[in-house]
PDB file of C-alpha atoms and ligand atoms in Angstrom:
ATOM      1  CA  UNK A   1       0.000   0.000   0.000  1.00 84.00           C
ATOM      2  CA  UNK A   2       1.410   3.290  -1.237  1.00 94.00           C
ATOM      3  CA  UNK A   3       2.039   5.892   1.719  1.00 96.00           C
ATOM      4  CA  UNK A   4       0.811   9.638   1.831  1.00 97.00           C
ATOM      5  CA  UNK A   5       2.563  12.460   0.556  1.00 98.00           C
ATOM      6  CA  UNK A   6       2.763  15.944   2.706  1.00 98.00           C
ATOM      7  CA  UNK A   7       3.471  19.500   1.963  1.00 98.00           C
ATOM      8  CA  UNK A   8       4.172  22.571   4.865  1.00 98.00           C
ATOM      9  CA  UNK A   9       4.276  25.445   2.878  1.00 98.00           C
ATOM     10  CA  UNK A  10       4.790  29.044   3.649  1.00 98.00           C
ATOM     11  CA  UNK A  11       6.953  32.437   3.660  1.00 97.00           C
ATOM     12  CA  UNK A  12      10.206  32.664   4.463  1.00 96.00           C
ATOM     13  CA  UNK A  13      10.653  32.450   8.385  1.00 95.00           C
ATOM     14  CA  UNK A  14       7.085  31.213   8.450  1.00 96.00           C
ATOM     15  CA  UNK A  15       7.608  28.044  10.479  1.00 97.00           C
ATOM     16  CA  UNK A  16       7.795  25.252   8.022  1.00 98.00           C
ATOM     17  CA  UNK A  17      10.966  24.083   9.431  1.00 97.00           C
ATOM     18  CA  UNK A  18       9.396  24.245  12.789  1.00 98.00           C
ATOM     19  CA  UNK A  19       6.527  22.398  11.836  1.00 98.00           C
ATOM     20  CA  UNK A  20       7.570  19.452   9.335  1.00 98.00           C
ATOM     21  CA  UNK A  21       9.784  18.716  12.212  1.00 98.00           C
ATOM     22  CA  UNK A  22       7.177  18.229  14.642  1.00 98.00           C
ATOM     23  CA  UNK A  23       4.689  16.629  12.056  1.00 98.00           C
ATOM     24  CA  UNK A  24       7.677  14.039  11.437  1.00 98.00           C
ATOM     25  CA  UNK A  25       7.791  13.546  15.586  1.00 98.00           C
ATOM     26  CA  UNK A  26       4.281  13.198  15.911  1.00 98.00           C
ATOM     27  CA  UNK A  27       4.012  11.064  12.773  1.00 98.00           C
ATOM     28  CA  UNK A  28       6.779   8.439  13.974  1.00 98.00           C
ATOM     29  CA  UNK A  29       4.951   8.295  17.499  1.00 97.00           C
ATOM     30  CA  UNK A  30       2.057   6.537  16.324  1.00 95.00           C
ATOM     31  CA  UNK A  31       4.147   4.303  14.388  1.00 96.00           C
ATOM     32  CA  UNK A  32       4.715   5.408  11.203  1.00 96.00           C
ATOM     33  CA  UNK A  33       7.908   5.324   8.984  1.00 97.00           C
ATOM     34  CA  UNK A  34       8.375   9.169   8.069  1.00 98.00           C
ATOM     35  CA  UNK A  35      10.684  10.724   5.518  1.00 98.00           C
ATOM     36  CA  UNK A  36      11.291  14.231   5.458  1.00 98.00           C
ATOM     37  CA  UNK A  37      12.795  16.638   2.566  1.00 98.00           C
ATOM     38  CA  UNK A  38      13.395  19.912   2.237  1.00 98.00           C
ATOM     39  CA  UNK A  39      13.060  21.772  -0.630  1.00 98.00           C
ATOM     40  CA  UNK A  40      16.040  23.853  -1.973  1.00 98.00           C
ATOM     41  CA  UNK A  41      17.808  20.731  -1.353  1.00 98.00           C
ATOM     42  CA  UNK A  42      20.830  21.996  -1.148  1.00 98.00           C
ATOM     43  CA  UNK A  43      23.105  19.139  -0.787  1.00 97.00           C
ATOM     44  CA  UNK A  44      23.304  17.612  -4.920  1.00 96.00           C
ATOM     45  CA  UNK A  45      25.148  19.793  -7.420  1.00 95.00           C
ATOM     46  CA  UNK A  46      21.772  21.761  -8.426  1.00 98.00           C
ATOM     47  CA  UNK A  47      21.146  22.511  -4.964  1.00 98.00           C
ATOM     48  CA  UNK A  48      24.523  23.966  -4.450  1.00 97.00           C
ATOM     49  CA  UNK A  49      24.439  26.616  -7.315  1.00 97.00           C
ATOM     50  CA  UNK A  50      20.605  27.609  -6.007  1.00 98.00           C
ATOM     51  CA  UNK A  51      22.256  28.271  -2.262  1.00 98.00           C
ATOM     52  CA  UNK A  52      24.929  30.532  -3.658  1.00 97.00           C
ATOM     53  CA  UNK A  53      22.141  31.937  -5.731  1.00 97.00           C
ATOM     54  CA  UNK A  54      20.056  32.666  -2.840  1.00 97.00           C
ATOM     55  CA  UNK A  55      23.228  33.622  -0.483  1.00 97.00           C
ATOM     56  CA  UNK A  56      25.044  35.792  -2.855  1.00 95.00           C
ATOM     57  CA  UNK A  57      22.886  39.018  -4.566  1.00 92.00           C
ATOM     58  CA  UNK A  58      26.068  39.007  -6.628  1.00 93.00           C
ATOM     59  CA  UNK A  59      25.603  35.575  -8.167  1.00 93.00           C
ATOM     60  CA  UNK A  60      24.040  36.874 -11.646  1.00 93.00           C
ATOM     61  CA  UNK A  61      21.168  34.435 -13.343  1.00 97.00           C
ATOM     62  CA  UNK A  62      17.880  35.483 -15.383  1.00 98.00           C
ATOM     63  CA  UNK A  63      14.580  34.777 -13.434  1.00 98.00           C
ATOM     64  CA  UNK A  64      13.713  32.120 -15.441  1.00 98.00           C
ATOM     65  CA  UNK A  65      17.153  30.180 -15.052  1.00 98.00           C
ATOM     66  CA  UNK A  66      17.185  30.201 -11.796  1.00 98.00           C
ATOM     67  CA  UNK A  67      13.268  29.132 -12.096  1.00 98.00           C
ATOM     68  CA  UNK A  68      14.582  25.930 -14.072  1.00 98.00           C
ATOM     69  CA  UNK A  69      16.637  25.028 -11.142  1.00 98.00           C
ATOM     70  CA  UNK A  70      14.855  25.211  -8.865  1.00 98.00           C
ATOM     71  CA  UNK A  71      12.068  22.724 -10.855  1.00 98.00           C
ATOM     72  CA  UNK A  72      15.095  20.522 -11.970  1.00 98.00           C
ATOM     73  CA  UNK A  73      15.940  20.535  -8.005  1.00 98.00           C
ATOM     74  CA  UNK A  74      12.593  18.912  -7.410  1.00 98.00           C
ATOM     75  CA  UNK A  75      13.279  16.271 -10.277  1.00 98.00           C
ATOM     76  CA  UNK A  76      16.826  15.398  -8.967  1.00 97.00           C
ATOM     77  CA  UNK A  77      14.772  13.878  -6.157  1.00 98.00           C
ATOM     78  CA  UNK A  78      11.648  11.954  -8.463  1.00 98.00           C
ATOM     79  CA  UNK A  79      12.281   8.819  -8.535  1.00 98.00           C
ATOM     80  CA  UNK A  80      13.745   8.159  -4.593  1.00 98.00           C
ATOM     81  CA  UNK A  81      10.048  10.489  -4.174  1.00 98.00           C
ATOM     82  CA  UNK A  82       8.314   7.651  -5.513  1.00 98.00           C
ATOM     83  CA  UNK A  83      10.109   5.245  -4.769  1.00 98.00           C
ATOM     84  CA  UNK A  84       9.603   6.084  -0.889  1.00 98.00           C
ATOM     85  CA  UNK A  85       5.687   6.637  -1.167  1.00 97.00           C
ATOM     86  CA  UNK A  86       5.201   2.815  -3.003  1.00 96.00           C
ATOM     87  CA  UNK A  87       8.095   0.403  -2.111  1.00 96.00           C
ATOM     88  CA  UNK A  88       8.699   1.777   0.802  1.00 97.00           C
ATOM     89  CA  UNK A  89       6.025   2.702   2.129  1.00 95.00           C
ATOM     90  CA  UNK A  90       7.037   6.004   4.376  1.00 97.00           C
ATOM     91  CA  UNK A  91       5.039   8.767   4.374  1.00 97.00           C
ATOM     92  CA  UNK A  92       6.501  11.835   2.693  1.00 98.00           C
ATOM     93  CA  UNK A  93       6.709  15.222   4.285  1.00 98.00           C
ATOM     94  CA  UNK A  94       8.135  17.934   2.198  1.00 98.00           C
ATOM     95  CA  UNK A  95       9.044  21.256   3.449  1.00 98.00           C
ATOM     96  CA  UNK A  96       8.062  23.441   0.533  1.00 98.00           C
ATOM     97  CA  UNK A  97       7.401  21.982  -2.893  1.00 98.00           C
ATOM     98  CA  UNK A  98       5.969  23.106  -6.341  1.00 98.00           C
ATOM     99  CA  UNK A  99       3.989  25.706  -5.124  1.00 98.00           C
ATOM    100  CA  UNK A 100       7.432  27.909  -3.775  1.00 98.00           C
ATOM    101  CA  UNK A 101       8.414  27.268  -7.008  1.00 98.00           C
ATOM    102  CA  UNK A 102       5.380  28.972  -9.080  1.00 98.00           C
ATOM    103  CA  UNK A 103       4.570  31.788  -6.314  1.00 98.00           C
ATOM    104  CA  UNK A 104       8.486  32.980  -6.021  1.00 98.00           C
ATOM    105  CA  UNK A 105       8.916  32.920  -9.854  1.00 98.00           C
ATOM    106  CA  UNK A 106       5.527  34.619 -10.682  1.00 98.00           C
ATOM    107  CA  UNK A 107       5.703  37.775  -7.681  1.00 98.00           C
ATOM    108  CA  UNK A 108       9.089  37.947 -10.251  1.00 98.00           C
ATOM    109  CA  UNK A 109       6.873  38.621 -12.834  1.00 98.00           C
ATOM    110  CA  UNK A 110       6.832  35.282 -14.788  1.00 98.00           C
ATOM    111  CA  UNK A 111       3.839  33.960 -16.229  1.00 98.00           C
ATOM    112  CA  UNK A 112       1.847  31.201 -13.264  1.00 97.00           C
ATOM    113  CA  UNK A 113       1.117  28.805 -15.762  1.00 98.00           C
ATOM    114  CA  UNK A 114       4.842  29.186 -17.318  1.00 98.00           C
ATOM    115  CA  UNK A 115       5.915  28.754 -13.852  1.00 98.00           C
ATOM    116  CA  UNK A 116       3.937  25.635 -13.373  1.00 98.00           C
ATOM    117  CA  UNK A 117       4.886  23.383 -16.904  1.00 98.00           C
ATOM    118  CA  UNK A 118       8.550  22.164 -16.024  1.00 98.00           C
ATOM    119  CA  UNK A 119       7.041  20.609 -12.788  1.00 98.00           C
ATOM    120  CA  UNK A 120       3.815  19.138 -14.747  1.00 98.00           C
ATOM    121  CA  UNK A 121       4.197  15.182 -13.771  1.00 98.00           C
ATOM    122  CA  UNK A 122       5.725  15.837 -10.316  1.00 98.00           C
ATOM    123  CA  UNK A 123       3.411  13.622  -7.779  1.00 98.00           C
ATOM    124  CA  UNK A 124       0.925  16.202  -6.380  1.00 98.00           C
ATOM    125  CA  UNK A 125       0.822  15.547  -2.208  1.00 98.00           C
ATOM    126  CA  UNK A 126      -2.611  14.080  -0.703  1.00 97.00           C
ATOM    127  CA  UNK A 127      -2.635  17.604   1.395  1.00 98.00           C
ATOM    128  CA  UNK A 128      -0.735  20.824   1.276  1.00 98.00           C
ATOM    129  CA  UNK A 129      -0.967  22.877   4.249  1.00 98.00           C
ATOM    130  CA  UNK A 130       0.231  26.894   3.880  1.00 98.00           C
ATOM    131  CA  UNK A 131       1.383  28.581   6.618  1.00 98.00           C
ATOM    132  CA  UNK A 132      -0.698  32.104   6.280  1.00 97.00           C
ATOM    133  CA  UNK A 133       0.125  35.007   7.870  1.00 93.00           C
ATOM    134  CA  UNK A 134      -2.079  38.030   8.122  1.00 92.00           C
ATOM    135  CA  UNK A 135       0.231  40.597   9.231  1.00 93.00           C
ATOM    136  CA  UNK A 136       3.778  39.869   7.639  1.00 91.00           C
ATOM    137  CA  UNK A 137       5.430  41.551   9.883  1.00 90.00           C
ATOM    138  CA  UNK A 138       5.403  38.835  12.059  1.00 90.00           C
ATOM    139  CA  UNK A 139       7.199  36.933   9.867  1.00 89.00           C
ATOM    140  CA  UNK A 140       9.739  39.533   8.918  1.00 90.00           C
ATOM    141  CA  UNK A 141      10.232  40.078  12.656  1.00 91.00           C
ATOM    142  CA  UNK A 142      11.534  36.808  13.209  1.00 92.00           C
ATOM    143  CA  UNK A 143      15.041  36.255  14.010  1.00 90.00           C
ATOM    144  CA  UNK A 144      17.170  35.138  10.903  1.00 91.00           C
ATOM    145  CA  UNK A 145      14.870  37.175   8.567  1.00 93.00           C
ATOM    146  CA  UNK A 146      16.531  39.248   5.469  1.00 92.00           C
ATOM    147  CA  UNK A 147      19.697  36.708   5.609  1.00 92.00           C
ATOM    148  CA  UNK A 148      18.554  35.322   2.040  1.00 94.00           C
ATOM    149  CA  UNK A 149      17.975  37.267  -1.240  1.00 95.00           C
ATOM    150  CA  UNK A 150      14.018  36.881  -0.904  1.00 96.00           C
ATOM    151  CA  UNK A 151      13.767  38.261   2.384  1.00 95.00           C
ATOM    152  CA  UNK A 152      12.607  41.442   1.885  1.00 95.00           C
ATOM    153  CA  UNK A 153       9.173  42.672   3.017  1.00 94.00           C
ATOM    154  CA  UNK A 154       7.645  43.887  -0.230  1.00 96.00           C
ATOM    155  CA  UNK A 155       8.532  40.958  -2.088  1.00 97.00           C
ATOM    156  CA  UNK A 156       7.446  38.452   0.585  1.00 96.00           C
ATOM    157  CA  UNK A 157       4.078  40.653  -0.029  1.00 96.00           C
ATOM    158  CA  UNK A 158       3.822  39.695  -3.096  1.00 97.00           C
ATOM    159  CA  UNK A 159       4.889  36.261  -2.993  1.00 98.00           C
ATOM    160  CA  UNK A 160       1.911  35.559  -0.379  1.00 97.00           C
ATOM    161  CA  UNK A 161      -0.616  37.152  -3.122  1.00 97.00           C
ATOM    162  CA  UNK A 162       0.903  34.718  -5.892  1.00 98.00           C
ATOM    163  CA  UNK A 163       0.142  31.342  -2.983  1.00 98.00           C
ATOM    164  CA  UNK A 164      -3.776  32.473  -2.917  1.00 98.00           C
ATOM    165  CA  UNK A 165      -3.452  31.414  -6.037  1.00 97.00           C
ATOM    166  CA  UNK A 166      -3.457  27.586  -5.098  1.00 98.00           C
ATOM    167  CA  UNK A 167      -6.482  28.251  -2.860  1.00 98.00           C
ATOM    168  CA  UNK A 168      -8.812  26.673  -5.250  1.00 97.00           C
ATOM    169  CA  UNK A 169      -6.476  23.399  -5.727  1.00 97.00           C
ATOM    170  CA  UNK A 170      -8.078  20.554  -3.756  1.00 96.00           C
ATOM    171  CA  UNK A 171      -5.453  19.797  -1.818  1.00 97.00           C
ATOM    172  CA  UNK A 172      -4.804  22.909  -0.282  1.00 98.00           C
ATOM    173  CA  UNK A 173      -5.525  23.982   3.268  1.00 98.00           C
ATOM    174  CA  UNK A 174      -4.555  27.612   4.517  1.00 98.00           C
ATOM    175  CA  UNK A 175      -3.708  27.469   8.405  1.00 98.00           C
ATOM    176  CA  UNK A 176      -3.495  30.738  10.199  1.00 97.00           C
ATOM    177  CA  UNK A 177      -0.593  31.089  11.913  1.00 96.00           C
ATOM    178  CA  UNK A 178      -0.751  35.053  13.997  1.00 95.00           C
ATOM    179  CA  UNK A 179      -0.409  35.288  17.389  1.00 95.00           C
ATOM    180  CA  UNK A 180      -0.509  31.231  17.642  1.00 97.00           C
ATOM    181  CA  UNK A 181       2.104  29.220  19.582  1.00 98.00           C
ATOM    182  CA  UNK A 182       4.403  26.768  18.100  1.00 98.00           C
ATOM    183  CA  UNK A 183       2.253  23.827  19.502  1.00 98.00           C
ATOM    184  CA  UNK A 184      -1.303  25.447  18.660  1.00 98.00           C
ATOM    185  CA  UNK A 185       0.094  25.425  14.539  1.00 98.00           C
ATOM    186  CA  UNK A 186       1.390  21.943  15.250  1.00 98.00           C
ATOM    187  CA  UNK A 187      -2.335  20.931  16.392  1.00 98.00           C
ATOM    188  CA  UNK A 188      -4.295  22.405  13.509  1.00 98.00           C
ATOM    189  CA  UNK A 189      -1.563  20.855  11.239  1.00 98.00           C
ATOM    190  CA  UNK A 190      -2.620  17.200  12.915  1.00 98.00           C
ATOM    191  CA  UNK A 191      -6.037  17.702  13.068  1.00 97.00           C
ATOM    192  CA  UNK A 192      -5.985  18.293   9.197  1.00 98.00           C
ATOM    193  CA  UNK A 193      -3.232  15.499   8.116  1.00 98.00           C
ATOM    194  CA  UNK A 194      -4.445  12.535  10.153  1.00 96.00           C
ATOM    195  CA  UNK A 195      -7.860  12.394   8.246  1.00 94.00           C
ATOM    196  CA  UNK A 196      -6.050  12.423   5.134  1.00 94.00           C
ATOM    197  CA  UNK A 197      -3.259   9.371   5.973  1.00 92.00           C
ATOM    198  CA  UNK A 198      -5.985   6.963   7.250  1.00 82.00           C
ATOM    199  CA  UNK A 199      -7.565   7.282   3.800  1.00 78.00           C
ATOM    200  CA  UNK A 200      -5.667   7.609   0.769  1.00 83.00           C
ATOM    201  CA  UNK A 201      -6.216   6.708  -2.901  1.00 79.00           C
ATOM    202  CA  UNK A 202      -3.710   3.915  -4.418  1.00 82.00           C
ATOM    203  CA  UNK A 203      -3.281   5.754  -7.483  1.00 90.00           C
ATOM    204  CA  UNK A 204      -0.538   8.825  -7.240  1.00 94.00           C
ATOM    205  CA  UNK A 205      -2.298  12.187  -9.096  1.00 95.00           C
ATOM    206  CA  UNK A 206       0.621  14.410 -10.499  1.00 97.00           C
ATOM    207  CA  UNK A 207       0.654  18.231 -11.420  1.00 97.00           C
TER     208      UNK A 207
HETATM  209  N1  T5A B 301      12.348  29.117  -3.300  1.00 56.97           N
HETATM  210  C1  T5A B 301      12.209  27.839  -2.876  1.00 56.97           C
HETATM  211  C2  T5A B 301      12.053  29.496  -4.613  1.00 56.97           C
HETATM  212  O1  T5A B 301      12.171  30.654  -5.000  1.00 56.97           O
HETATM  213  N2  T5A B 301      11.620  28.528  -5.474  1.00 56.97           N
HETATM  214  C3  T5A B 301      11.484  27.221  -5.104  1.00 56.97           C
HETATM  215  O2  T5A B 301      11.108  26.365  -5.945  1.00 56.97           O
HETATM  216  C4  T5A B 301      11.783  26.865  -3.738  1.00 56.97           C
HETATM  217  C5  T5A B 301      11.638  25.432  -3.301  1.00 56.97           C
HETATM  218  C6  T5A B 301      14.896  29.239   0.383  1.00 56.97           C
HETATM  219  C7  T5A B 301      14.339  30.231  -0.561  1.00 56.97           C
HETATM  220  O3  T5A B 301      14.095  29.629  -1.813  1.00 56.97           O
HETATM  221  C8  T5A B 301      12.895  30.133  -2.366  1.00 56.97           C
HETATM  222  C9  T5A B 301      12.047  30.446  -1.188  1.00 56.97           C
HETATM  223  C10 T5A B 301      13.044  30.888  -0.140  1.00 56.97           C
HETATM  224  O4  T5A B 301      13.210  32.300  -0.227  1.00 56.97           O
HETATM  225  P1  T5A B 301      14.136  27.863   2.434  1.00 56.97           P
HETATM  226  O5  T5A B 301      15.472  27.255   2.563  1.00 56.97           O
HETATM  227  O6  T5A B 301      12.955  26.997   2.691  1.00 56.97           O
HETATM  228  O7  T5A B 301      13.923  28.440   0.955  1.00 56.97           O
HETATM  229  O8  T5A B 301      14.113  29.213   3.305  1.00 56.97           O
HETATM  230  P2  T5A B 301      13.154  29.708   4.462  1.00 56.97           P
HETATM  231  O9  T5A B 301      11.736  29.633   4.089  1.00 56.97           O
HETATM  232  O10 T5A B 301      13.661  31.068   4.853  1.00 56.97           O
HETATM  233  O11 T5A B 301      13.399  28.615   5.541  1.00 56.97           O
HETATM  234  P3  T5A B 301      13.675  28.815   7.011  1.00 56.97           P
HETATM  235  O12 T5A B 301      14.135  27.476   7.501  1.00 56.97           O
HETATM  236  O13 T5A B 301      14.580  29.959   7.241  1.00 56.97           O
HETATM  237  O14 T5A B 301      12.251  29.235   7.597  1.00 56.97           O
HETATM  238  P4  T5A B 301      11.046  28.347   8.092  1.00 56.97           P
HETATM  239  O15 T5A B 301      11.392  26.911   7.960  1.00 56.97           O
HETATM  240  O16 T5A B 301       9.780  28.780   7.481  1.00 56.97           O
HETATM  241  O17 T5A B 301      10.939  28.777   9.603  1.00 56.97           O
HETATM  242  P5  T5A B 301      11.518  28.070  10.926  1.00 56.97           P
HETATM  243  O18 T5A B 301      10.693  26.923  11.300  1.00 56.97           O
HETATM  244  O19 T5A B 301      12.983  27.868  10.762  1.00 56.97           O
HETATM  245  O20 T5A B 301      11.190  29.249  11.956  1.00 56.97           O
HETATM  246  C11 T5A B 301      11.773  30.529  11.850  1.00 56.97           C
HETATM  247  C12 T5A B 301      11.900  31.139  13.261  1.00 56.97           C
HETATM  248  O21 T5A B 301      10.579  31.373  13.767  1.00 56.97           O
HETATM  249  C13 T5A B 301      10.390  30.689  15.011  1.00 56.97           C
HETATM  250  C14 T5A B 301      11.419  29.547  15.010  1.00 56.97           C
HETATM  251  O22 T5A B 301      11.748  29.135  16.296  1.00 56.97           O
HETATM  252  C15 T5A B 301      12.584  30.208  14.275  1.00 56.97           C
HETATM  253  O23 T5A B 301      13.330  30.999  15.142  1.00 56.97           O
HETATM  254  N3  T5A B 301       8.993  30.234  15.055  1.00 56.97           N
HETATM  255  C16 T5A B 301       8.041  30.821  15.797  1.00 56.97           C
HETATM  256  N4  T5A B 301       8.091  31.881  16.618  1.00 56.97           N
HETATM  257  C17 T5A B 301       6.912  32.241  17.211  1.00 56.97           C
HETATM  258  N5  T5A B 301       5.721  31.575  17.017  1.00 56.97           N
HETATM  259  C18 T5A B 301       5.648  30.515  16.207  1.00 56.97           C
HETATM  260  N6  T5A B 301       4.467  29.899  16.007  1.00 56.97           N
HETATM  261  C19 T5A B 301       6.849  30.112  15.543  1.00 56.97           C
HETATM  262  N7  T5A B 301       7.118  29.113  14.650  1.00 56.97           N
HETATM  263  C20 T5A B 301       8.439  29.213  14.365  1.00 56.97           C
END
C-alpha cells in the first residue's frame, strides 16, 4: 500500500521548518515510517548553485534560469520520491514543494502557468498545508529574517498574493498562523493530516 505524501508550505521564516519537524515527531509516534525533505535541497550539485544563488545578490542568473533550477531541483529527487511513497512505504513530508516554485517565480513577474509546466508530472501531495500570515510583519520580525535574497518585506508581499493562487487546488488547506504558539500550529496541522493518511487513494495524481 502506497504511503501519503505531505506538503508545509509558507513564507520565508514562516515556520515550516518548525513544523515538518514536529509533524515528522508526531508522525513516527504513532508508528509510522516518516521521511522528510526539504526543498532547496541543497546538498546535490543543483542545490549547491541555487544556495549561492540565494546567499550571494552578486551571483548573476535570469529569473527564469534560476526558475529551471529550482524545478530541476525537485526532479533530482523523483524517482527516490516515488520510490519512498510505493516500495517503501514512508510517508513523505516535504518542506516546501511546487507551489514555492510557481509563487516565487511569478511575484518575479513570470507567467503562473509558465511557472507551473517544467514541474507538470511531479506527484501532487494528498494535502498541502500553507502557513498564512495576516500581518507579515510577524514573519519579517523573526530572528534570521533578510539573511537570504528573498527576504525582503515587499517581495514576501507579493509572494503571499501569488500562494492564494493555489487556494482553489483541492489539496490545499490555509492554516493561520498570527499570534498562535508553536504547539497550537502543530495541532491544527494534525487535526488536518491525520484524516487524510488513514484514507488515501492507491493511485498517485501528479501536477
Ligand atoms: N524558493 C524555494 C524558490 O524561490 N523557489 C522554489 O522552488 C523553492 C523550493 C529558500 C528560498 O528559496 C525560495 C524560497 C526561499 O526564499 P528555504 O530554505 O525553505 O527556501 O528558506 P526559508 O523559508 O527562509 O526557511 P527557514 O528554515 O529559514 O524558515 P522556516 O522553515 O519557514 O521557519 P523556521 O521553522 O525555521 O522558523 C523561523 C523562526 O521562527 C520561530 C522559530 O523558532 C525560528 O526561530 N517560530 C516561531 N516563533 C513564534 N511563534 C511561532 N508559532 C513560531 N514558529 C516558528
Amino acid at each position: 500500500m502506497r504511503a501519503p505524501l505531505i506538503v508545509i508550505e509558507g513564507l520565508d521564516r514562516s515556520g515550516k521548518s518548525t513544523q515538518t519537524s514536529k509533524l515528522v515527531e508526531r508522525l513516527e509516534d504513532t508508528g509510522r515510517s516518516v521521511k522528510l525533505i526539504k526543498f532547496p535541497d541543497r546538498t546535490t550539485s543543483i542545490g549547491k548553485l541555487i544556495d549561492q544563488y540565494l546567499k550571494s545578490c552578486e551571483y548573476k542568473l535570469s529569473d527564469e534560469s534560476i526558475h529551471l533550477l529550482f524545478s530541476a531541483n525537485r526532479w533530482e529527487l523523483h524517482d527516490k520520491i516515488i520510490d519512498l511513497l510505493t516500495k517503501q512505504s514512508k510517508i513523505v513530508v516535504l518542506d516546501r514543494y511546487v507551489y514555492s516554485g510557481v509563487a516565487y517565480s511569478s511575484a518575479k513577474g513570470l507567467g503562473f502557468q509558465w511557472c507551473l509546466n517544467p514541474d507538470i508530472g511531479m506527484p501532487k501531495p494528498d494535502i498541502t498545508i500553507f502557513l498564512k500570515f495576516n500581518d507579515i510583519v510577524q514573519t519579517t520580525a523573526r530572528a534570521g529574517f533578510g539573511d537570504e535574497r528573498y527576504e525582503v518585506t515587499e517581495f514576501q508581499t507579493e509572494v503571499r498574493d501569488q500562494f492564494t493562487k493555489f487556494e482553489s487546488f483541492p489539496e490545499w488547506h490555509n492554516v493561520y498562523v498570527d499570534n498562535k504558539s508553536i504547539d497550537e500550529v502543530h495541532d491544527e496541522i494534525w487535526n488536518l493530516v491525520k484524516p487524510v493518511i488513514d484514507g488515501i487513494n492507491e493511485e498517485i495524481q501528479k501536477f
